Tab-separated table of C-alpha atoms and ligand atoms in Angstrom:
chain	number	residue	atom	x	y	z
A	1	UNK	CA	9.960	-16.073	22.763
A	2	UNK	CA	7.153	-15.967	20.160
A	3	UNK	CA	6.797	-18.439	17.193
A	4	UNK	CA	6.173	-15.701	14.792
A	5	UNK	CA	6.513	-11.862	14.796
A	6	UNK	CA	4.641	-9.958	12.010
A	7	UNK	CA	6.154	-6.549	11.330
A	8	UNK	CA	3.247	-4.456	10.269
A	9	UNK	CA	-0.338	-4.834	11.233
A	10	UNK	CA	-2.218	-4.418	7.760
A	11	UNK	CA	-4.128	-6.880	5.749
A	12	UNK	CA	-1.098	-9.107	5.137
A	13	UNK	CA	0.396	-9.090	8.799
A	14	UNK	CA	-3.039	-9.631	10.382
A	15	UNK	CA	-4.039	-12.373	8.033
A	16	UNK	CA	-0.678	-14.103	8.682
A	17	UNK	CA	-1.246	-13.729	12.365
A	18	UNK	CA	-4.829	-15.344	11.964
A	19	UNK	CA	-3.349	-18.353	10.205
A	20	UNK	CA	-0.549	-18.905	12.624
A	21	UNK	CA	-2.929	-18.506	15.668
A	22	UNK	CA	-5.318	-21.079	14.178
A	23	UNK	CA	-2.389	-23.469	13.846
A	24	UNK	CA	-1.550	-22.937	17.626
A	25	UNK	CA	1.422	-20.734	17.166
A	26	UNK	CA	2.198	-17.814	19.441
A	27	UNK	CA	2.216	-14.516	17.539
A	28	UNK	CA	3.224	-10.876	18.179
A	29	UNK	CA	2.138	-8.086	15.696
A	30	UNK	CA	4.165	-4.902	15.842
A	31	UNK	CA	2.414	-1.992	14.123
A	32	UNK	CA	3.746	1.568	14.108
A	33	UNK	CA	0.570	3.539	13.165
A	34	UNK	CA	-2.839	1.840	13.342
A	35	UNK	CA	-3.968	-1.830	13.149
A	36	UNK	CA	-5.587	-2.665	9.887
A	37	UNK	CA	-3.133	-0.745	7.653
A	38	UNK	CA	-3.603	1.721	4.860
A	39	UNK	CA	-6.945	0.197	3.651
A	40	UNK	CA	-8.407	2.134	6.534
A	41	UNK	CA	-8.057	5.226	4.250
A	42	UNK	CA	-10.519	3.669	1.758
A	43	UNK	CA	-13.947	5.101	2.161
A	44	UNK	CA	-15.514	2.153	0.455
A	45	UNK	CA	-14.345	-1.347	-0.497
A	46	UNK	CA	-16.225	-3.190	-3.163
A	47	UNK	CA	-13.805	-5.848	-4.200
A	48	UNK	CA	-13.502	-7.934	-1.107
A	49	UNK	CA	-15.085	-11.270	-2.171
A	50	UNK	CA	-18.248	-12.017	-0.211
A	51	UNK	CA	-18.979	-8.539	1.091
A	52	UNK	CA	-20.870	-6.260	-1.300
A	53	UNK	CA	-19.591	-2.976	0.401
A	54	UNK	CA	-17.887	-1.733	3.518
A	55	UNK	CA	-15.615	0.981	4.546
A	56	UNK	CA	-11.980	0.336	4.936
A	57	UNK	CA	-12.230	1.195	8.516
A	58	UNK	CA	-14.767	-1.447	9.051
A	59	UNK	CA	-12.558	-4.015	7.256
A	60	UNK	CA	-9.605	-2.936	9.403
A	61	UNK	CA	-11.547	-3.104	12.688
A	62	UNK	CA	-13.150	-6.397	11.923
A	63	UNK	CA	-9.855	-8.022	11.038
A	64	UNK	CA	-8.078	-6.604	14.100
A	65	UNK	CA	-10.917	-7.874	16.428
A	66	UNK	CA	-10.777	-11.333	14.745
A	67	UNK	CA	-7.030	-11.631	15.385
A	68	UNK	CA	-7.273	-10.356	18.877
A	69	UNK	CA	-10.055	-12.945	19.684
A	70	UNK	CA	-7.769	-15.657	18.478
A	71	UNK	CA	-5.126	-14.619	21.080
A	72	UNK	CA	-2.624	-12.478	19.186
A	73	UNK	CA	-0.495	-9.995	20.929
A	74	UNK	CA	-0.627	-6.563	19.319
A	75	UNK	CA	1.768	-3.751	20.137
A	76	UNK	CA	1.889	-0.248	18.844
A	77	UNK	CA	5.699	-0.066	18.203
A	78	UNK	CA	7.963	0.985	15.383
A	79	UNK	CA	10.321	-1.740	14.287
A	80	UNK	CA	13.876	-0.396	13.583
A	81	UNK	CA	15.898	-3.513	13.287
A	82	UNK	CA	15.667	-7.264	12.763
A	83	UNK	CA	18.634	-9.419	13.867
A	84	UNK	CA	19.221	-12.981	12.971
A	85	UNK	CA	21.073	-15.302	15.338
A	86	UNK	CA	19.954	-18.704	16.219
A	87	UNK	CA	16.495	-17.092	16.352
A	88	UNK	CA	15.277	-13.466	15.391
A	89	UNK	CA	15.474	-10.489	17.579
A	90	UNK	CA	13.151	-7.588	16.562
A	91	UNK	CA	13.995	-4.220	17.930
A	92	UNK	CA	11.591	-1.324	18.171
A	93	UNK	CA	12.102	2.442	18.470
A	94	UNK	CA	10.288	2.347	21.825
A	95	UNK	CA	13.032	0.018	23.182
A	96	UNK	CA	11.376	-3.296	22.706
A	97	UNK	CA	13.612	-6.289	21.877
A	98	UNK	CA	11.325	-9.339	21.002
A	99	UNK	CA	12.504	-12.830	19.928
A	100	UNK	CA	10.799	-15.177	17.593
A	101	UNK	CA	11.498	-18.329	15.612
A	102	UNK	CA	10.313	-16.694	12.340
A	103	UNK	CA	9.535	-13.247	11.235
A	104	UNK	CA	7.067	-12.006	8.469
A	105	UNK	CA	7.777	-8.517	7.101
A	106	UNK	CA	4.489	-7.077	6.245
A	107	UNK	CA	5.243	-3.423	6.295
A	108	UNK	CA	3.389	-2.266	3.186
A	109	UNK	CA	4.187	0.735	0.970
A	110	UNK	CA	3.842	4.393	1.270
A	111	UNK	CA	2.303	6.320	-1.669
A	112	UNK	CA	4.433	9.177	-2.678
A	113	UNK	CA	2.390	12.437	-2.238
A	114	UNK	CA	3.106	16.022	-3.535
A	115	UNK	CA	3.441	17.434	-0.069
A	116	UNK	CA	0.949	20.212	-0.819
A	117	UNK	CA	-1.252	22.033	1.747
A	118	UNK	CA	-4.531	20.437	2.639
A	119	UNK	CA	-3.335	17.052	0.888
A	120	UNK	CA	-3.469	14.865	3.955
A	121	UNK	CA	-7.111	15.881	4.671
A	122	UNK	CA	-8.118	15.030	1.100
A	123	UNK	CA	-6.633	11.629	0.944
A	124	UNK	CA	-9.518	9.206	0.757
A	125	UNK	CA	-11.893	12.171	0.205
A	126	UNK	CA	-10.937	13.534	-3.216
A	127	UNK	CA	-7.390	12.262	-3.496
A	128	UNK	CA	-6.817	8.620	-4.292
A	129	UNK	CA	-3.989	6.415	-5.333
A	130	UNK	CA	-5.745	3.467	-6.806
A	131	UNK	CA	-8.156	3.437	-9.806
A	132	UNK	CA	-8.958	-0.235	-9.398
A	133	UNK	CA	-10.043	0.546	-5.808
A	134	UNK	CA	-11.545	3.958	-6.244
A	135	UNK	CA	-12.180	4.674	-9.834
A	136	UNK	CA	-15.763	3.529	-9.739
A	137	UNK	CA	-16.577	6.333	-7.176
A	138	UNK	CA	-15.786	8.911	-9.877
A	139	UNK	CA	-17.916	7.220	-12.720
A	140	UNK	CA	-19.136	9.803	-15.034
A	141	UNK	CA	-17.151	12.558	-13.405
A	142	UNK	CA	-14.047	14.650	-14.311
A	143	UNK	CA	-10.911	13.388	-12.769
A	144	UNK	CA	-7.212	14.339	-12.911
A	145	UNK	CA	-4.267	12.052	-12.800
A	146	UNK	CA	-0.894	13.234	-11.637
A	147	UNK	CA	2.132	11.313	-13.138
A	148	UNK	CA	3.407	10.028	-16.437
A	149	UNK	CA	5.191	6.731	-15.886
A	150	UNK	CA	3.774	3.231	-16.683
A	151	UNK	CA	1.684	2.897	-13.570
A	152	UNK	CA	0.217	6.253	-14.082
A	153	UNK	CA	-0.770	5.577	-17.672
A	154	UNK	CA	-2.266	2.146	-16.632
A	155	UNK	CA	-4.330	3.972	-14.089
A	156	UNK	CA	-5.404	6.551	-16.693
A	157	UNK	CA	-6.647	3.799	-19.113
A	158	UNK	CA	-8.721	2.192	-16.316
A	159	UNK	CA	-10.163	5.692	-15.385
A	160	UNK	CA	-10.956	6.655	-18.966
A	161	UNK	CA	-13.247	3.692	-19.100
A	162	UNK	CA	-15.636	4.897	-16.426
A	163	UNK	CA	-14.909	8.694	-15.892
A	164	UNK	CA	-16.348	11.566	-17.968
A	165	UNK	CA	-12.922	12.864	-18.566
A	166	UNK	CA	-9.308	12.268	-17.417
A	167	UNK	CA	-6.692	14.956	-17.419
A	168	UNK	CA	-3.274	13.706	-17.195
A	169	UNK	CA	-0.745	16.099	-15.567
A	170	UNK	CA	2.859	15.471	-15.965
A	171	UNK	CA	5.737	17.617	-14.851
A	172	UNK	CA	8.221	16.530	-17.437
A	173	UNK	CA	7.659	17.516	-21.136
A	174	UNK	CA	6.852	14.060	-22.085
A	175	UNK	CA	5.318	10.932	-20.604
A	176	UNK	CA	7.864	8.333	-19.525
A	177	UNK	CA	5.447	5.220	-19.703
A	178	UNK	CA	5.259	2.922	-22.603
A	179	UNK	CA	4.597	4.419	-25.920
A	180	UNK	CA	1.747	1.885	-26.666
A	181	UNK	CA	-0.097	3.077	-23.536
A	182	UNK	CA	0.518	6.792	-24.381
A	183	UNK	CA	-0.704	6.256	-27.913
A	184	UNK	CA	-3.819	4.476	-26.635
A	185	UNK	CA	-4.619	7.277	-24.231
A	186	UNK	CA	-3.900	9.923	-26.904
A	187	UNK	CA	-6.586	8.359	-29.089
A	188	UNK	CA	-9.239	8.411	-26.443
A	189	UNK	CA	-11.662	11.293	-26.733
A	190	UNK	CA	-12.066	11.759	-23.033
A	191	UNK	CA	-8.429	11.983	-22.162
A	192	UNK	CA	-6.368	15.118	-22.199
A	193	UNK	CA	-2.561	14.977	-21.697
A	194	UNK	CA	-0.904	18.068	-20.387
A	195	UNK	CA	2.876	17.900	-19.981
A	196	UNK	CA	5.322	20.396	-18.546
A	197	UNK	CA	3.108	21.440	-15.622
A	198	UNK	CA	3.573	21.371	-11.920
A	199	UNK	CA	0.754	20.852	-9.583
A	200	UNK	CA	0.715	23.597	-7.060
A	201	UNK	CA	-2.362	23.182	-4.993
A	202	UNK	CA	-5.900	21.735	-4.603
A	203	UNK	CA	-9.106	23.775	-4.937
A	204	UNK	CA	-11.808	22.886	-2.488
A	205	UNK	CA	-15.344	24.051	-1.657
A	206	UNK	CA	-16.892	23.054	1.813
A	207	UNK	CA	-14.054	20.562	2.162
A	208	UNK	CA	-14.868	18.818	-1.130
A	209	UNK	CA	-12.154	18.790	-3.861
A	210	UNK	CA	-13.204	20.795	-6.910
A	211	UNK	CA	-9.960	21.160	-8.818
A	212	UNK	CA	-6.241	21.042	-9.113
A	213	UNK	CA	-4.084	24.127	-9.518
A	214	UNK	CA	-1.130	23.921	-11.987
A	215	UNK	CA	1.686	26.175	-12.986
A	216	UNK	CA	3.198	26.016	-16.461
A	217	UNK	CA	6.900	26.498	-17.232
A	218	UNK	CA	6.324	30.155	-18.214
A	219	UNK	CA	4.910	30.733	-14.696
A	220	UNK	CA	1.166	30.839	-15.614
A	221	UNK	CA	-1.352	29.449	-13.262
A	222	UNK	CA	-4.292	27.393	-14.384
A	223	UNK	CA	-7.052	25.410	-12.719
A	224	UNK	CA	-8.237	21.911	-13.919
A	225	UNK	CA	-11.577	21.337	-12.574
A	226	UNK	CA	-12.306	17.795	-11.263
A	227	UNK	CA	-13.842	15.992	-8.389
A	228	UNK	CA	-11.157	13.542	-7.928
A	229	UNK	CA	-7.306	13.381	-8.268
A	230	UNK	CA	-5.312	10.232	-8.612
A	231	UNK	CA	-1.693	10.567	-7.546
A	232	UNK	CA	0.655	8.108	-9.444
A	233	UNK	CA	3.949	9.592	-8.506
A	234	UNK	CA	5.505	6.572	-7.050
A	235	UNK	CA	5.365	4.013	-4.168
A	236	UNK	CA	7.939	3.866	-1.474
A	237	UNK	CA	8.134	0.412	0.150
A	238	UNK	CA	8.585	0.522	3.917
A	239	UNK	CA	11.482	-1.787	3.783
A	240	UNK	CA	14.381	0.568	4.402
A	241	UNK	CA	15.095	-0.588	7.979
A	242	UNK	CA	15.303	-4.172	6.770
A	243	UNK	CA	18.060	-3.587	4.255
A	244	UNK	CA	20.881	-5.179	6.517
A	245	UNK	CA	19.068	-8.362	7.082
A	246	UNK	CA	17.511	-9.076	3.526
A	247	UNK	CA	18.323	-7.777	0.056
A	248	UNK	CA	16.104	-5.097	-1.412
A	249	UNK	CA	15.573	-4.784	-5.191
A	250	UNK	CA	16.298	-1.572	-7.082
A	251	UNK	CA	12.835	-0.182	-6.029
A	252	UNK	CA	13.234	-1.159	-2.376
A	253	UNK	CA	10.977	-4.213	-2.552
A	254	UNK	CA	11.823	-7.607	-1.033
A	255	UNK	CA	11.766	-10.548	-3.492
A	256	UNK	CA	10.425	-13.845	-2.424
A	257	UNK	CA	9.516	-17.290	-3.823
A	258	UNK	CA	6.086	-18.731	-4.138
A	259	UNK	CA	5.858	-19.435	-0.429
A	260	UNK	CA	6.812	-15.754	0.420
A	261	UNK	CA	10.169	-16.967	1.927
A	262	UNK	CA	13.161	-14.439	1.448
A	263	UNK	CA	16.645	-15.700	0.890
A	264	UNK	CA	17.187	-15.863	4.695
A	265	UNK	CA	15.696	-18.920	6.233
A	266	UNK	CA	12.864	-18.106	8.619
A	267	UNK	CA	12.309	-14.602	7.267
A	268	UNK	CA	9.171	-14.112	5.225
A	269	UNK	CA	7.714	-11.173	3.411
A	270	UNK	CA	4.030	-10.568	2.606
A	271	UNK	CA	1.726	-7.925	1.079
A	272	UNK	CA	2.459	-4.784	-0.656
A	273	UNK	CA	6.138	-4.558	0.380
A	274	UNK	CA	6.823	-7.717	-1.504
A	275	UNK	CA	8.109	-7.550	-5.258
A	276	UNK	CA	5.009	-8.203	-7.318
A	277	UNK	CA	2.606	-6.580	-9.688
A	278	UNK	CA	-0.752	-6.405	-7.896
A	279	UNK	CA	-1.191	-4.708	-4.616
A	280	UNK	CA	-4.712	-5.046	-3.175
A	281	UNK	CA	-6.324	-6.367	-0.009
A	282	UNK	CA	-7.084	-9.774	-1.589
A	283	UNK	CA	-3.387	-10.176	-2.606
A	284	UNK	CA	-2.014	-8.907	0.699
A	285	UNK	CA	-4.239	-11.340	2.645
A	286	UNK	CA	-3.207	-14.114	0.294
A	287	UNK	CA	0.377	-13.465	0.952
A	288	UNK	CA	-0.525	-13.440	4.762
A	289	UNK	CA	-1.953	-16.910	4.507
A	290	UNK	CA	0.832	-18.226	2.325
A	291	UNK	CA	3.654	-16.764	4.398
A	292	UNK	CA	2.201	-17.922	7.783
A	293	UNK	CA	1.842	-21.466	6.480
A	294	UNK	CA	5.374	-21.466	5.174
A	295	UNK	CA	6.608	-20.013	8.518
A	296	UNK	CA	4.804	-22.785	10.506
A	297	UNK	CA	6.405	-25.474	8.327
A	298	UNK	CA	9.854	-23.781	8.846
A	299	UNK	CA	9.321	-23.594	12.748
A	300	UNK	CA	7.987	-27.168	12.917
A	301	UNK	CA	11.084	-28.416	11.011
A	302	UNK	CA	13.649	-26.485	12.806
A	303	UNK	CA	12.233	-26.996	16.392
B	1	FAD	C1	-6.912	5.252	-0.185
B	1	FAD	C2	-6.748	3.818	-0.451
B	1	FAD	C3	-7.819	3.065	-0.811
B	1	FAD	C4	-7.707	1.672	-1.213
B	1	FAD	N1	-8.740	1.014	-1.557
B	1	FAD	C5	-8.599	-0.357	-1.818
B	1	FAD	C6	-9.696	-1.177	-2.123
B	1	FAD	O1	-10.885	-0.630	-2.124
B	1	FAD	N2	-9.475	-2.441	-2.395
B	1	FAD	C7	-8.291	-3.078	-2.359
B	1	FAD	O2	-8.330	-4.275	-2.547
B	1	FAD	N3	-7.297	-2.378	-1.933
B	1	FAD	C8	-7.310	-0.992	-1.715
B	1	FAD	N4	-6.229	-0.228	-1.374
B	1	FAD	C9	-4.962	-0.956	-1.354
B	1	FAD	C10	-4.786	-1.776	0.063
B	1	FAD	O3	-5.029	-0.906	1.107
B	1	FAD	C11	-3.467	-2.388	0.128
B	1	FAD	O4	-3.204	-3.203	-0.976
B	1	FAD	C12	-3.305	-3.314	1.406
B	1	FAD	O5	-3.673	-2.378	2.485
B	1	FAD	C13	-1.923	-3.850	1.566
B	1	FAD	O6	-1.893	-4.541	2.783
B	1	FAD	P1	-0.528	-4.639	3.520
B	1	FAD	O7	-0.851	-5.407	4.786
B	1	FAD	O8	0.463	-5.254	2.615
B	1	FAD	O9	0.049	-3.212	3.742
B	1	FAD	P2	-0.557	-2.029	4.649
B	1	FAD	O10	-2.002	-2.008	4.669
B	1	FAD	O11	0.251	-0.786	4.092
B	1	FAD	O12	0.041	-2.326	6.049
B	1	FAD	C14	1.425	-2.373	6.467
B	1	FAD	C15	1.508	-1.812	7.947
B	1	FAD	O13	2.810	-2.008	8.325
B	1	FAD	C16	2.999	-0.822	9.153
B	1	FAD	N5	4.495	-0.663	9.200
B	1	FAD	C17	5.250	-0.279	8.263
B	1	FAD	N6	6.548	-0.264	8.724
B	1	FAD	C18	6.583	-0.653	9.960
B	1	FAD	C19	7.528	-0.739	10.998
B	1	FAD	N7	8.787	-0.401	10.698
B	1	FAD	N8	7.240	-1.148	12.193
B	1	FAD	C20	5.960	-1.402	12.436
B	1	FAD	N9	4.904	-1.385	11.507
B	1	FAD	C21	5.295	-0.831	10.324
B	1	FAD	C22	2.350	0.375	8.529
B	1	FAD	O14	2.067	1.289	9.489
B	1	FAD	C23	0.954	-0.383	8.051
B	1	FAD	O15	-0.056	-0.308	8.944
B	1	FAD	C24	-6.403	1.052	-1.084
B	1	FAD	C25	-5.267	1.813	-0.685
B	1	FAD	C26	-5.444	3.208	-0.367
B	1	FAD	C27	-4.284	3.972	0.193
């Protein structure tokens, strides 16, 4: 029996583990891919307070080591079910069934991709999902942005402030984001909006991204030269397997109060998979700390 199980070992889950361990609690972190989470794909982090610059992998490794040194148990297993009785039972695809007094869901999100050849290799090296995180690396360069919803348009506004040019590529014949944002972008001299095109591939030279290939509705192929592509075609919260224990909102996120507690006592949610606006490592870690402290209060009261 553990005091706390964290489902997902990214910035949120590992920070939660750190806080719980420092308070003398026993913690198991279950992670299906690699400890440290999606930030490991970031070539450079410049917005973690107190550290001028580091790679995402350095951040992920340092945090994992810190948590291990405090005595966390880390298992590479895919959680498929959370059951609530007097305590929680967390089941994994690998056959594990672990019990705990509290559970913190910190499973993050997946960025929707286009599923095109070579895409996986270019993620973090030409393809990005986050203008706040990576926009600065393309300062003064041509970038393309795929998508046309609100998030996409917000990303485009940010990119237009630093990039030489931003070409927005949208498959529908119109942008679906707010009109004020669309109007603002249309008035920017370095922004070009192309609707009704489908991205069909990526152009590379020696492994470096050099452009995006698009096809118009009449079947004509074109190439948009750029050194970076930002995909803003949606996020998929990794919460599907928890739907029978906690309510998901219309987009698949889990809502929680200020302490990260869900509607089910003892079940907390932290990081990108929580319903909120800003998804960064600072906010994920903040959720981790808040949820762990709330989980500790819950355990100490119910014990
Ligand atoms: C390319 C890239 C660059 C970025 N750059 C920056 C940056 O410079 N600065 C910044 O602040 N933010 C950046 N971000 C965003 C940042 O990575 C996220 O906000 C942060 O990682 C969220 O942390 P998290 O712990 O909530 O989720 P994640 O890091 O996504 O971690 C969740 C973990 O849960 C695991 N998991 C999911 N489901 C299960 C399951 N069923 N069982 C077990 N494990 C599960 C996943 O494998 C994952 O490792 C970047 C993101 C990307 C993709």
